Amino acid sequence: MRLLLGVFLLLSLLSPVNAAGIAGISAIDWNGSTWLIGSFDGSLVSYDGKSFRRVANLGERILKMDHTSSFWLIGAGISPGRLVKYNGTLKEIGKLRVEVLKCSPEYCLIYAYTAEDKVLLRYDGENLTLIKKMEEPVREIHFNGEEWVILAGDAVYSYREDLLMPVRYEGYALVKLRSPLEPASVAWNGREWLIAGMFWAPKNETHAELLPAISYRHVVRLLPERLAKVPREPLLLRPASIRWNGSAWEICARKRDPEKIGKVLERTVVYDGKKFKVINASGCTPRATLKGLDRQVLSRRFSYVEQVECISEYCLILGVDRNGYSSLQRFDDRGFVDITPSDVYNVRAMAWNGSEWLVAATRRVSLFGKTRTVLGLYSYDGRTLKEMLSKSEAPAVSGVDSLAWNGSAWIIGITKPPEAQNKSSPLPGLLYFDGRRIGQLRVPAEGLPEDIYITSAIGWNGSTLLIALSDYGSPPVFLEYDGKGFRLVKPPPREVFLLPRPEKILRPQKLFCSERYCLLFLSSNRLVKFNGAFTRVNTSVEGNPIYALDDARWNGEYWLISYLIDPPSGGGFVAKYDGKRFVPLSEMPSGCPAGGMVWNGEYWLIGTSGVYCDRWALLKYDGAAFEDLTEEFLKAAEEHPEGRAICGPAAVLMLALIPPVLCRRRG
């Protein structure tokens, strides 16, 4: 059986490569007389415009490819990856994971990962030389015939005569900046280098803001605000806590910022029994904390803080730690101590009743062969945590949302599990727990919207509970509970919990230039044409907005653009753009990302990958008609199967099955 398995695997490696095995084109290059085409399986094939010839199979995906006047340089594979020279014969230069590769007629610059470092290298056909160990990743390398420009992190470098120097560009600001603050992309327009990025723009004598711009010849052209900004939808905040301040209810409403990880948007609303009013539109009233516990200390410990509660001796903090886990921690003059119960899935709320804490969490338990999520309750007296509910007593929940003490029992807001949600049982769940027994408070359905299902906050003023019910898209609803019955509070005006947001400033992502004009792709799917002035381009291709721009190539008359549509389809498309409109190349396989598109002066050679689509292709396109070269490429790639690398990663599983003498590269 072992022998048969070995023979089967060996035959599968040596069998002809088919379209499914190759999985498409990954790189294309033209050196002035010959095409070199690389595929996902490592096939390397040359094409002279008439016929294809198999060069080799590197056994790993060909990622990058460029040429000098005397050789090609190829980056293949990622673990660890290889740098290979080809000038009629193949020569491996080193074990490198090539990320960016660009060649001049004399030599190439390579940004790559070694086993230890990120490095910028130079290769002249004989020697591989280290230029610099890079702290920031290199995103782009360009050559204009005389000078190299390299974009790495927030710096732009010039490389000439073996000297790597930062590029100095005057900024547009209250004080002169020597470089763009956030460079995003670099391009050569035939006359000068252009840098797209974010620059300081003066608003008045004391204030400046970052705006997208293009810098060239030490001049900065800021995008006009109508092109640089888009309106933002206001955010609906959800009540997170309710407290009685002695004369009115104080409600902290909050929401995580969808655009900035770790940032929380807050505002303070008061309710005096008659109306709701915003008293702090940009934050919540800070609670008293211990000395040494401030926002900076918390931000170092947590990525997001849900709740902070303090008594005279210590504070309890409920948040999400740096590993993404829910965490309950105690802070006193000795620092932080993690007191998260070991058997919980998620700690969700805590409250103090004057003598002890109650901590509410969700737990995963197995009963009768089934796993379900149940409520977990724990008391904490400052020294030890004590479990208050056994597995058999704990009710099933989807989540725990709020917790409060009403003088005689704990009131717990939960999200009911799906099986308990029906019209006869309203979605918001309220439980009471007196330290021994747990039961349900039945919330009347009359007057409640059907989609309200989260009990987001509960407050107690000594005689009455104020309960906030929420969902993800509607303003909150408030109920009062006096121990006997519920009363629906007059709804607050929608704007009370609606947070307006300033316009979103767009950021440059990619710059492509020809001698006629440049195309600047910004965030939020916006494309701008630049020829000294900025003009917005309609990015709809047959009614489908462009979601992301992958590549753009100019042939002297028009662009070919590789892009994704919105919403993301998982694949890619290619369109022709003449400066006025986009025309999709319908002959291309639908949804296939471009693996390369290069113009040789007469026609395009376009290769697509089959990663997100059923069929890949290699096509010749002269601007009017297509010629499908896929089958010819496949025939060439299938020639001389004995030349395939049979000792690459695919052969690792076979080492115990194949005689060692067979494990070598041939051809």
mmCIF file of C-alpha atoms in Angstrom, residues 25 46 64 92 118 150 158 160 188 261 279 289-290 355 373 388 411 448 496 553 568 582 588:
data_model
loop_
_atom_site.group_PDB
_atom_site.id
_atom_site.type_symbol
_atom_site.label_atom_id
_atom_site.label_comp_id
_atom_site.label_asym_id
_atom_site.label_seq_id
_atom_site.Cartn_x
_atom_site.Cartn_y
_atom_site.Cartn_z
ATOM 1 C CA ILE A 25 -0.649 33.780 -14.676
ATOM 2 C CA SER A 46 9.117 32.561 -22.982
ATOM 3 C CA LYS A 64 7.922 39.400 -9.155
ATOM 4 C CA GLU A 92 19.598 30.948 -7.785
ATOM 5 C CA LYS A 118 13.919 43.382 6.031
ATOM 6 C CA ILE A 150 11.903 54.492 -2.968
ATOM 7 C CA SER A 158 16.404 58.975 -3.567
ATOM 8 C CA ARG A 160 21.777 57.683 -7.074
ATOM 9 C CA TRP A 188 7.150 59.889 -12.592
ATOM 10 C CA ILE A 261 -9.586 50.992 16.853
ATOM 11 C CA ILE A 279 -25.113 68.387 28.739
ATOM 12 C CA THR A 289 -10.902 56.962 40.492
ATOM 13 C CA LEU A 290 -7.835 56.179 42.528
ATOM 14 C CA SER A 355 -20.839 45.705 50.726
ATOM 15 C CA THR A 373 -24.311 29.715 26.691
ATOM 16 C CA MET A 388 -23.381 32.263 42.832
ATOM 17 C CA ILE A 411 -31.524 43.467 38.278
ATOM 18 C CA LEU A 448 -42.344 48.641 22.604
ATOM 19 C CA VAL A 496 -30.318 63.534 21.592
ATOM 20 C CA ARG A 553 -0.727 50.699 -17.159
ATOM 21 C CA PRO A 568 -16.154 43.175 -3.248
ATOM 22 C CA PHE A 582 -14.250 53.135 -18.487
ATOM 23 C CA MET A 588 -11.644 38.686 -20.194
#
